[in-house]
XYZ file of C-alpha atoms in Angstrom:
679
model
C -18.767 -8.393 17.631
C -17.991 -12.187 17.764
C -20.455 -14.726 19.130
C -20.251 -15.495 22.913
C -18.758 -18.985 23.619
C -20.548 -19.174 26.922
C -23.397 -21.783 26.594
C -26.861 -20.921 27.326
C -29.542 -23.183 28.420
C -33.093 -23.639 26.861
C -34.649 -21.496 29.570
C -32.213 -18.846 29.338
C -33.267 -18.850 25.495
C -36.767 -18.947 26.245
C -36.625 -15.954 28.588
C -34.528 -14.232 26.316
C -36.928 -13.953 23.772
C -40.141 -13.607 25.664
C -39.719 -12.599 29.119
C -40.328 -8.863 29.578
C -37.765 -8.342 32.626
C -34.203 -6.745 31.498
C -32.112 -8.934 29.572
C -29.018 -8.755 27.985
C -30.022 -9.123 24.574
C -32.181 -6.635 22.406
C -35.978 -6.466 22.844
C -37.514 -8.417 20.162
C -39.741 -6.610 17.826
C -43.253 -7.681 16.342
C -43.329 -10.018 13.772
C -45.235 -9.634 10.361
C -47.740 -11.977 10.056
C -50.229 -12.742 7.371
C -53.462 -14.637 7.550
C -54.499 -16.649 4.672
C -56.759 -19.230 3.653
C -55.677 -22.316 1.369
C -57.092 -22.439 -2.023
C -55.262 -25.138 -3.922
C -51.758 -26.862 -4.286
C -49.947 -27.728 -7.478
C -46.430 -28.851 -8.460
C -45.009 -26.595 -10.803
C -41.615 -25.748 -12.808
C -40.629 -22.963 -10.442
C -39.366 -20.857 -13.441
C -42.881 -20.845 -15.009
C -43.945 -18.694 -11.823
C -42.063 -15.869 -13.235
C -43.384 -15.916 -16.683
C -45.863 -13.459 -18.148
C -44.723 -10.302 -16.047
C -42.470 -7.203 -16.462
C -41.136 -6.212 -13.442
C -40.004 -8.105 -10.468
C -39.171 -6.684 -6.818
C -37.455 -9.521 -4.593
C -36.133 -9.904 -1.232
C -33.660 -12.744 -0.858
C -30.725 -13.745 1.405
C -28.761 -15.290 -1.251
C -28.960 -15.550 -5.112
C -27.508 -17.237 -8.152
C -26.592 -14.448 -10.618
C -27.224 -17.090 -13.510
C -31.110 -17.262 -12.144
C -31.338 -13.777 -12.453
C -29.912 -13.592 -15.719
C -32.093 -15.913 -17.224
C -35.262 -14.208 -15.720
C -34.315 -11.187 -17.957
C -35.458 -13.478 -20.734
C -39.296 -12.637 -19.655
C -38.839 -9.806 -17.299
C -37.652 -6.120 -18.120
C -36.747 -5.040 -14.643
C -35.731 -6.590 -11.581
C -34.893 -5.082 -8.101
C -33.407 -6.939 -5.442
C -32.762 -6.457 -1.702
C -30.201 -8.587 -0.058
C -31.044 -9.464 3.162
C -28.030 -10.527 5.918
C -28.381 -12.794 8.990
C -25.493 -10.848 10.699
C -26.667 -8.195 13.140
C -24.611 -5.108 14.106
C -24.763 -5.566 17.780
C -22.080 -3.632 19.798
C -20.475 -1.724 17.278
C -20.228 -0.568 13.626
C -17.210 -2.892 12.876
C -19.381 -5.719 12.674
C -21.665 -4.009 10.117
C -18.489 -3.234 7.959
C -17.541 -6.659 8.195
C -20.954 -8.167 7.396
C -21.416 -5.752 4.424
C -17.976 -6.607 3.066
C -18.561 -10.373 3.549
C -22.342 -10.182 1.876
C -21.180 -8.064 -0.832
C -17.922 -9.679 -2.078
C -20.105 -12.587 -2.162
C -22.635 -11.196 -4.574
C -19.642 -9.753 -6.416
C -17.854 -12.908 -6.970
C -21.505 -14.355 -7.827
C -22.270 -12.128 -10.412
C -18.580 -11.928 -11.914
C -19.169 -15.402 -13.222
C -22.415 -14.765 -14.810
C -21.047 -12.785 -17.814
C -21.452 -9.118 -19.293
C -25.251 -9.391 -19.685
C -25.801 -8.567 -16.258
C -23.124 -6.089 -16.192
C -24.912 -4.332 -18.979
C -28.479 -4.770 -17.221
C -26.790 -2.911 -14.146
C -25.620 -0.133 -16.387
C -28.984 0.303 -17.966
C -30.674 0.528 -14.664
C -33.021 -2.492 -15.448
C -31.357 -4.389 -12.730
C -30.818 -2.532 -9.030
C -29.016 -4.294 -6.221
C -29.813 -3.213 -2.863
C -28.046 -4.644 0.605
C -29.907 -4.358 4.068
C -28.249 -2.564 6.877
C -30.061 -4.768 9.492
C -30.668 -8.748 9.702
C -33.237 -9.853 7.065
C -33.956 -13.350 6.341
C -37.098 -13.403 4.465
C -37.941 -13.943 0.904
C -40.501 -12.314 -0.817
C -41.283 -12.040 -4.483
C -43.470 -9.151 -5.867
C -44.516 -9.557 -9.665
C -46.260 -7.011 -11.875
C -46.974 -6.968 -15.631
C -49.912 -7.236 -18.257
C -52.601 -6.240 -15.790
C -51.267 -8.987 -13.413
C -49.849 -9.156 -10.099
C -48.352 -11.812 -7.843
C -46.896 -12.036 -4.661
C -44.607 -15.169 -3.581
C -43.344 -15.863 -0.642
C -41.812 -18.756 1.246
C -38.367 -20.287 1.970
C -37.012 -20.122 -1.600
C -34.072 -17.963 -2.086
C -33.898 -16.345 -5.666
C -31.717 -18.938 -6.897
C -31.780 -21.736 -9.443
C -31.361 -24.528 -6.896
C -34.324 -22.899 -4.972
C -36.690 -22.921 -7.986
C -35.532 -25.942 -9.775
C -36.783 -28.208 -6.983
C -33.709 -29.445 -5.517
C -33.993 -28.126 -2.283
C -37.729 -29.263 -1.487
C -38.924 -25.538 -1.095
C -42.216 -24.473 -0.499
C -43.778 -21.289 -1.791
C -47.079 -19.694 -1.290
C -48.453 -17.560 -4.511
C -51.142 -14.819 -4.094
C -52.290 -14.162 -7.708
C -54.314 -10.778 -8.091
C -54.760 -10.292 -4.293
C -54.921 -6.680 -3.975
C -54.802 -6.647 -0.002
C -52.034 -9.100 -0.178
C -50.086 -7.120 -2.895
C -50.722 -3.845 -0.743
C -49.309 -5.254 2.010
C -46.286 -6.670 0.503
C -45.457 -3.650 -1.165
C -45.695 -1.525 2.273
C -43.188 -4.252 3.853
C -40.890 -4.217 0.949
C -40.785 -0.094 1.077
C -39.910 -0.545 4.557
C -37.290 -2.820 3.990
C -36.019 -0.628 1.300
C -35.799 2.094 3.731
C -33.360 0.358 5.659
C -31.075 -0.633 2.581
C -28.256 1.099 0.690
C -27.611 0.306 -3.135
C -24.817 -1.613 -4.016
C -22.510 0.413 -6.298
C -22.357 -0.767 -9.838
C -18.627 0.010 -9.875
C -17.605 -2.867 -7.763
C -18.407 -5.068 -10.585
C -15.915 -3.914 -12.817
C -12.933 -4.130 -10.406
C -10.993 -7.165 -8.974
C -9.984 -7.630 -5.663
C -11.591 -6.703 -2.303
C -14.458 -4.072 -1.841
C -13.261 -0.817 -0.263
C -14.784 0.591 2.723
C -16.013 3.683 0.907
C -17.840 0.929 -1.853
C -19.893 -0.850 0.771
C -23.539 0.097 0.585
C -24.345 1.783 3.624
C -21.114 3.872 3.353
C -21.241 4.679 0.038
C -24.885 5.701 0.238
C -23.923 8.392 2.806
C -20.804 9.894 0.887
C -23.162 10.252 -2.379
C -26.287 11.645 -0.635
C -24.516 13.523 2.117
C -27.305 12.096 4.398
C -26.753 10.607 7.831
C -27.456 6.739 8.385
C -29.153 6.628 11.873
C -28.467 3.509 13.657
C -31.596 2.596 15.567
C -30.887 0.427 18.972
C -34.592 -1.130 18.355
C -33.167 -2.755 15.107
C -30.018 -4.112 16.504
C -30.298 -7.683 17.114
C -28.020 -10.493 18.690
C -25.023 -11.575 16.529
C -26.033 -14.471 14.342
C -23.939 -16.749 12.147
C -21.745 -15.296 9.468
C -22.804 -15.478 5.494
C -22.632 -19.226 4.231
C -20.112 -18.234 1.648
C -17.677 -16.759 4.146
C -15.157 -17.964 6.713
C -16.420 -17.505 10.156
C -12.843 -17.176 11.628
C -11.997 -14.838 8.639
C -15.167 -12.864 9.634
C -14.239 -12.644 13.337
C -10.669 -11.504 12.442
C -11.952 -8.865 9.951
C -14.419 -7.434 12.623
C -11.479 -7.138 15.111
C -9.324 -5.542 12.486
C -12.100 -2.995 11.745
C -12.706 -2.355 15.242
C -9.216 -1.429 15.685
C -9.080 0.831 12.274
C -12.199 2.704 13.436
C -11.183 3.665 16.760
C -12.142 7.097 17.470
C -13.446 7.667 13.875
C -16.958 6.230 14.122
C -19.184 6.717 17.375
C -19.711 3.840 19.678
C -22.859 2.300 19.982
C -24.355 2.733 23.925
C -27.889 1.906 23.413
C -29.267 5.207 21.893
C -29.291 6.094 18.247
C -26.203 6.961 16.373
C -25.920 9.241 13.644
C -23.098 8.034 10.919
C -22.224 11.160 8.574
C -19.911 11.987 5.695
C -17.224 13.259 8.140
C -17.305 9.736 10.105
C -16.867 7.838 7.148
C -14.079 9.951 5.508
C -12.021 9.814 8.811
C -12.900 5.909 8.863
C -11.473 5.805 5.456
C -8.376 7.915 6.167
C -7.790 5.861 9.201
C -8.012 2.502 7.409
C -5.609 3.756 4.708
C -3.102 4.715 7.605
C -3.708 1.430 9.358
C -2.968 -0.452 6.272
C -0.042 1.852 5.400
C 1.478 1.279 9.076
C 0.797 -2.744 8.391
C 2.548 -2.415 4.863
C 5.675 -0.444 6.201
C 6.188 -2.782 9.145
C 5.968 -5.926 6.886
C 8.229 -4.096 4.079
C 5.654 -5.900 1.652
C 5.950 -3.890 -1.884
C 2.651 -3.343 -3.267
C 1.665 -4.686 -6.899
C 0.918 -2.346 -9.778
C -0.250 -3.693 -12.949
C -1.219 -1.805 -15.988
C -3.344 -3.283 -18.951
C -3.553 -0.924 -21.776
C -5.827 -3.069 -23.812
C -8.563 -3.299 -21.059
C -7.835 0.351 -19.988
C -7.260 -0.951 -16.527
C -4.903 -0.362 -13.629
C -4.584 -2.698 -10.956
C -3.283 -1.786 -7.589
C -2.823 -4.507 -4.754
C -5.193 -6.717 -7.022
C -8.008 -4.264 -7.408
C -8.697 -2.345 -10.350
C -8.677 1.664 -10.042
C -11.350 3.675 -10.123
C -10.437 5.750 -12.980
C -13.358 7.910 -12.873
C -12.901 9.813 -9.705
C -15.455 12.708 -8.344
C -14.577 16.297 -9.728
C -14.603 17.902 -6.698
C -11.820 15.265 -5.016
C -9.834 15.727 -8.254
C -10.008 19.486 -7.849
C -8.821 19.218 -4.256
C -5.953 17.286 -5.113
C -4.769 19.945 -7.745
C -4.948 22.534 -4.937
C -2.980 20.539 -2.743
C -0.339 19.727 -5.561
C -0.372 23.553 -6.453
C 0.082 24.583 -2.961
C 3.100 22.078 -2.465
C 4.865 23.408 -5.511
C 4.104 27.053 -4.891
C 5.742 26.611 -1.217
C 9.163 26.348 -2.905
C 9.143 30.000 -3.751
C 7.924 30.943 -0.544
C 9.986 28.767 1.843
C 13.500 28.302 -0.212
C 16.389 29.967 -1.170
C 19.019 30.025 -3.803
C 18.154 28.728 -7.430
C 14.421 28.029 -6.708
C 13.315 28.809 -10.192
C 15.596 25.725 -11.530
C 14.581 23.490 -8.650
C 11.113 23.730 -9.452
C 11.447 23.187 -13.290
C 13.618 20.439 -12.461
C 11.062 18.933 -10.078
C 8.092 19.656 -12.302
C 10.182 17.604 -14.988
C 10.711 14.852 -12.421
C 6.909 14.974 -11.609
C 6.117 14.085 -15.157
C 8.607 11.502 -15.445
C 7.458 9.686 -12.101
C 3.669 9.986 -12.976
C 4.444 7.835 -16.255
C 6.137 5.201 -14.036
C 3.634 2.364 -15.065
C 4.183 3.065 -18.556
C 8.003 3.510 -18.883
C 8.737 -0.873 -19.283
C 6.043 -0.475 -21.874
C 7.343 1.929 -23.811
C 10.979 0.501 -23.575
C 9.786 -2.748 -24.700
C 8.031 -0.886 -27.714
C 11.420 0.792 -28.470
C 13.754 -2.285 -28.380
C 10.853 -4.221 -30.474
C 11.058 -1.257 -33.206
C 14.965 -0.835 -32.873
C 14.714 2.583 -30.918
C 17.150 3.658 -28.368
C 15.603 3.081 -24.868
C 17.957 5.927 -23.403
C 14.624 8.197 -24.706
C 12.613 6.302 -21.637
C 14.640 6.636 -18.373
C 13.871 3.901 -15.844
C 15.881 5.578 -13.128
C 15.324 8.930 -11.258
C 17.912 10.379 -9.307
C 17.703 13.271 -6.908
C 20.883 14.554 -4.928
C 22.595 18.008 -3.833
C 22.116 20.299 -1.149
C 20.623 19.307 2.308
C 17.112 20.315 2.852
C 16.106 20.770 -0.559
C 12.921 19.165 -0.081
C 13.986 15.955 -2.072
C 12.703 13.341 0.350
C 9.563 15.458 0.935
C 8.955 15.432 -2.909
C 9.104 11.865 -3.523
C 6.936 10.927 -0.284
C 4.513 13.555 -1.379
C 4.404 12.268 -4.900
C 3.773 8.663 -3.544
C 0.955 9.754 -1.432
C -0.459 11.556 -4.695
C -0.178 8.649 -6.777
C -1.008 5.323 -4.460
C -1.950 6.585 -1.250
C 1.230 5.543 0.639
C 4.926 6.485 0.630
C 6.081 3.097 0.258
C 10.117 2.955 0.310
C 13.000 0.340 0.670
C 15.401 0.977 3.513
C 19.015 1.675 1.983
C 20.586 -1.037 4.021
C 18.116 -3.642 2.135
C 18.867 -2.449 -1.224
C 20.880 -5.436 -2.824
C 20.643 -6.519 -6.337
C 18.793 -9.824 -4.964
C 16.264 -7.575 -3.062
C 15.735 -5.229 -6.087
C 14.871 -8.468 -8.294
C 12.846 -10.037 -5.771
C 10.658 -6.567 -5.413
C 10.760 -6.270 -9.044
C 8.923 -9.686 -9.099
C 6.394 -8.904 -6.298
C 5.630 -5.269 -7.074
C 5.210 -5.149 -10.803
C 5.750 -1.621 -12.066
C 5.413 -0.030 -8.620
C 8.066 2.183 -8.126
C 10.866 1.293 -5.935
C 12.052 4.245 -3.745
C 15.340 4.184 -1.761
C 15.872 7.601 0.089
C 19.373 8.881 1.668
C 21.484 6.347 -0.395
C 25.171 6.173 0.644
C 27.920 6.458 -1.917
C 28.934 2.748 -1.753
C 25.165 1.821 -2.426
C 25.167 4.068 -5.293
C 28.071 2.451 -6.541
C 26.602 -0.950 -6.083
C 23.978 -2.265 -6.860
C 22.392 1.124 -8.253
C 24.973 2.003 -11.239
C 24.831 -1.711 -12.446
C 20.769 -1.774 -12.060
C 20.713 1.541 -14.183
C 23.070 0.450 -16.880
C 20.682 -2.788 -17.316
C 18.962 -1.452 -20.332
C 17.512 -4.300 -22.322
C 15.144 -5.751 -19.443
C 12.246 -7.647 -20.662
C 8.468 -7.674 -19.454
C 6.997 -5.522 -16.474
C 9.335 -4.149 -14.333
C 9.534 -0.757 -12.141
C 11.663 2.426 -12.018
C 14.203 3.262 -9.433
C 14.153 6.632 -7.437
C 17.135 7.388 -5.769
C 17.825 10.165 -3.578
C 21.020 11.610 -1.380
C 22.210 14.392 0.243
C 25.980 15.271 0.288
C 26.726 11.529 -0.273
C 26.978 11.536 -3.699
C 29.062 14.386 -4.745
C 28.741 13.366 -9.041
C 27.021 11.245 -10.930
C 28.663 9.327 -13.915
C 27.990 9.832 -17.321
C 26.777 6.449 -18.105
C 24.539 6.695 -15.403
C 23.217 10.582 -16.460
C 22.490 9.416 -19.941
C 19.965 6.794 -18.532
C 18.460 8.482 -15.589
C 16.284 11.624 -14.908
C 18.963 13.346 -12.549
C 18.091 16.504 -10.363
C 20.833 18.388 -8.857
C 19.261 20.704 -6.047
C 20.821 24.086 -5.944
C 18.348 25.574 -3.458
C 17.137 24.715 -0.017
C 15.216 25.717 2.857
C 16.606 27.308 6.150
C 16.744 24.764 9.072
C 14.231 27.288 11.034
C 11.803 27.305 8.267
C 11.925 23.756 7.489
C 10.866 22.614 11.481
C 8.159 25.827 11.123
C 4.733 26.439 9.168
C 5.834 23.411 7.029
C 2.704 22.567 4.788
C 3.886 19.098 4.313
C 1.949 17.347 6.899
C -1.388 19.158 6.243
C -0.807 18.321 2.586
C 0.260 14.500 3.374
C -2.740 14.165 5.227
C -5.323 15.358 2.619
C -3.904 14.347 -0.648
C -5.610 11.396 -2.157
C -5.323 9.514 -5.375
C -8.155 11.170 -7.313
C -6.230 13.484 -9.609
C -3.694 10.726 -10.384
C -6.550 8.322 -11.366
C -7.845 10.937 -13.673
C -4.433 11.296 -15.063
C -3.891 7.312 -15.657
C -7.608 7.132 -17.324
C -6.289 10.041 -19.898
C -2.989 8.250 -20.405
C -4.548 5.232 -21.339
C -6.743 6.965 -23.718
C -3.369 8.653 -25.283
C -1.528 5.218 -25.261
C -2.535 3.876 -28.811
C -1.674 7.481 -30.396
C 1.853 6.947 -28.475
C 2.382 3.339 -29.779
C 1.628 4.382 -33.064
C 4.359 6.574 -33.265
C 6.643 3.577 -33.457
C 5.138 2.383 -36.638
C 5.530 2.878 -40.244
C 8.644 4.905 -39.705
C 12.349 3.956 -40.509
C 14.375 4.057 -37.155
C 17.648 4.874 -39.021
C 15.933 8.320 -40.206
C 17.645 10.920 -38.671
C 14.712 13.027 -39.139
C 12.745 10.992 -37.073
C 12.557 10.179 -33.532
C 10.643 7.464 -31.297
C 7.446 9.049 -29.600
C 8.023 11.279 -26.335
C 6.598 9.731 -23.255
C 7.651 12.606 -20.860
C 5.901 15.084 -23.351
C 2.814 12.909 -23.315
C 2.807 12.434 -19.531
C 3.465 16.463 -18.978
C 0.701 17.434 -21.398
C -1.925 15.066 -19.648
C -0.744 16.511 -16.467
C -0.867 20.112 -17.748
C -4.529 19.619 -19.151
C -5.677 17.935 -16.013
C -4.515 20.730 -13.792
C -5.593 23.256 -15.721
C -9.224 21.791 -15.631
C -9.249 21.143 -12.070
C -8.038 24.684 -10.924
C -9.274 26.752 -13.849
C -6.026 27.638 -14.980
C -2.833 26.162 -15.223
C -0.285 26.500 -12.657
C 2.938 28.518 -13.514
C 5.079 25.679 -12.480
C 3.408 23.031 -14.483
C 5.185 23.977 -17.862
C 5.423 21.665 -20.547
C 8.259 19.077 -20.430
C 9.989 16.808 -23.055
C 12.616 14.634 -22.981
C 15.161 17.272 -24.308
C 14.567 19.160 -21.542
C 15.442 16.131 -19.284
C 18.783 15.668 -20.989
C 19.623 19.358 -20.809
C 18.592 19.283 -17.210
C 21.043 16.198 -16.596
C 23.859 18.233 -17.837
C 23.201 21.622 -16.339
C 25.253 20.888 -13.063
C 28.336 20.283 -14.945
C 28.008 23.183 -17.460
C 27.407 25.666 -14.230
C 30.435 24.417 -12.772
C 32.373 24.360 -15.893
C 31.544 28.252 -16.439
C 32.292 28.974 -13.099
C 35.695 27.525 -13.248
C 36.232 29.466 -16.918
C 35.392 32.608 -14.964
C 36.799 32.513 -11.595
C 40.047 30.298 -12.330
C 40.932 30.946 -16.077
C 44.419 30.164 -14.971
C 43.741 26.733 -14.549
C 43.088 26.109 -18.428
C 45.476 25.664 -21.194
C 44.076 25.397 -24.587
C 45.987 23.469 -27.317
C 43.776 24.408 -30.341
C 46.130 22.617 -33.028
C 46.021 19.420 -31.042
C 42.318 19.724 -30.399
C 43.063 19.464 -26.611
C 41.533 21.603 -23.697
C 43.354 21.044 -20.377
C 42.208 21.749 -16.949
C 44.307 21.803 -13.887
C 42.293 20.685 -10.454
C 44.732 20.056 -7.619
C 42.159 18.702 -5.372
C 41.577 14.963 -5.766
C 37.699 15.193 -4.645
C 37.180 18.061 -7.041
C 39.267 16.081 -9.892
C 37.078 12.814 -9.453
C 33.720 14.853 -9.457
C 34.355 16.521 -12.716
C 35.771 13.275 -14.204
C 32.425 11.592 -13.221
C 29.963 14.765 -14.349
C 31.953 15.339 -17.537
C 30.122 13.587 -20.637
C 32.067 10.638 -22.362
C 32.388 12.177 -25.421
C 33.878 15.337 -24.071
C 36.511 14.016 -21.650
C 39.775 12.662 -23.208
C 41.810 11.505 -20.490
C 43.059 12.386 -16.719
C 46.941 12.791 -15.748
C 48.066 13.457 -12.722
C 46.130 16.829 -11.865
C 44.959 17.581 -15.367
C 41.810 16.910 -16.911
C 42.145 16.591 -20.571
C 39.312 17.192 -23.081
C 38.406 17.248 -26.513
C 38.653 21.122 -27.450
C 35.776 21.248 -30.158
C 33.438 18.942 -28.032
C 34.000 20.727 -24.677
C 33.209 24.169 -26.701
C 30.108 22.698 -28.219
C 28.780 20.980 -24.989
C 29.771 23.901 -22.714
C 28.751 26.727 -25.398
C 32.118 28.651 -24.203
C 34.586 29.703 -26.629
C 37.741 28.511 -24.769
C 40.808 31.289 -25.780
C 44.558 30.303 -25.545
C 46.180 31.360 -22.261
C 49.977 31.463 -21.983
C 52.448 28.852 -23.011
C 51.843 25.206 -22.617
C 53.486 23.482 -19.530
C 56.173 20.862 -19.789
C 53.752 17.967 -18.747
C 51.257 18.865 -21.330
C 53.791 18.944 -23.989
C 55.165 15.839 -23.141
C 51.492 14.196 -23.031
C 50.828 15.378 -26.675
C 54.445 14.302 -27.724
C 54.367 10.972 -26.225
C 56.837 8.920 -24.311
């Protein structure tokens, strides 16, 4: 809650502190008071106060990580409670904003201190806690070599404070059993109202997420409720010195809107915050961010660092060690989604599921595709082996849009897409610059947009650097896909669909979309990064002109990782999650024209003429739209020419591609004879 702008007189302030009558601020608590006697005064090097001891427990408001790092030259273990001068009066949005401001300040400070402190955190020799309530005291409790020391005063745990630059004054109690015992009691009371700062935040760039804030992280890990006690809630104070007050107020208001109906209101009585509250708040924050992103149409950025084995999304490194239970939950939801095709769809469902499985294996590998193509170009291999575009077309109600949206939630937590009207060459290149390797999805694309700019983008095979894959989906607008697109893209032609009555009733998409997270995909990314060195080694030490050697298969690696991850999460590999390789993608791309040609040969055999001596197969197609579709779908090595209503193919290539023995039928027409005879 923001500080009130209404001025208060000194009398009003005094009354609010000591008057027992009802007031608008919280009733003050008693102070911790230690009565002591003066023994002596010395001027000492501040750092020498910590020498000769083994362990330190400290309460501080701010610190310098370099000072803590240097203390490990003599100390073996350090435990620090970071206080805050921000209360959480009014609601929990203030607590969230306060902890984010405080913890990000600590994170940034520790990030400048090098790797030593991160190693200390991993070894549990350094433990950091953040207070749930306002703490501004400074206490240092030292033990070691049969000695005990308590230091209190105004000095924070920083180089500036203990180097004499701030004119600090500290009081030292050496081997004083009473003071030491009381200091421990006070410390343990404070520790009970603190939460550990998660170690993983120090490995990631970008903002600290809500479930990584100490209080909420502790609830999620311990499954214990956090009880907010009204007696410990004070009046709003200032913001942390390292944060922008205006930004803090805006962040508080942003969280307040985000957490509406997610976290219980604070109305003067104890409030328990549970795991369910945090999960709901986290989901609402994700939805809130998604809505803001869709409204602004700002594409998220995705970056892959294979050397550091790091994936950064929106500037933050993803947690590639997700909880097993979350991975299992995502695997179950993805399995439910894929099994829904058999229960809700009619038509060629088996082929649809097989093709969608192949499409999944390709799309999950999206961040790696530009790197694989770069390696192929560097070592003189064809980039066609690493398609940079996916095309979903065919029947309406085939689940194409739902598939892409579920996969985008599964991968990135949000179904970002580009509106078809905004799909231009200029916008596409601008999004590539902003989004890195984040996939660009265009749903319900028209024939005109497919012709321009889609085909030109797909045919650009020699881009360099980091760039995204392009995903296009359409219903009936695009009737056929040109051969130059087919050899460069993953093409799924949907020949199954769900009746409208079923698609609007008992549809599991809504439930799955709400519940699925990115845990399984983050596990997948971690394993792909482990496989990457072996994948890249496949480009080395071989002659690219050797016909017996092929460049490494990225789709096969991706499929294998997904296969293994799903199997471990579910106890067995689902039937739909079959192995996929790049050759299957090629076979899948040509299935539509093969099926159509076999049907034409079976039911319209009179439309064919065979000129075996001239190595020609002539097919008559009177309907112009059908003829155009055949012309586009036929591979370039099969088709020879189109004359009037005739499609002319090379006979030997057609028989090899379609696996059909075309037999002679009737006599050649006059038109065909003139074609072969020439003018």
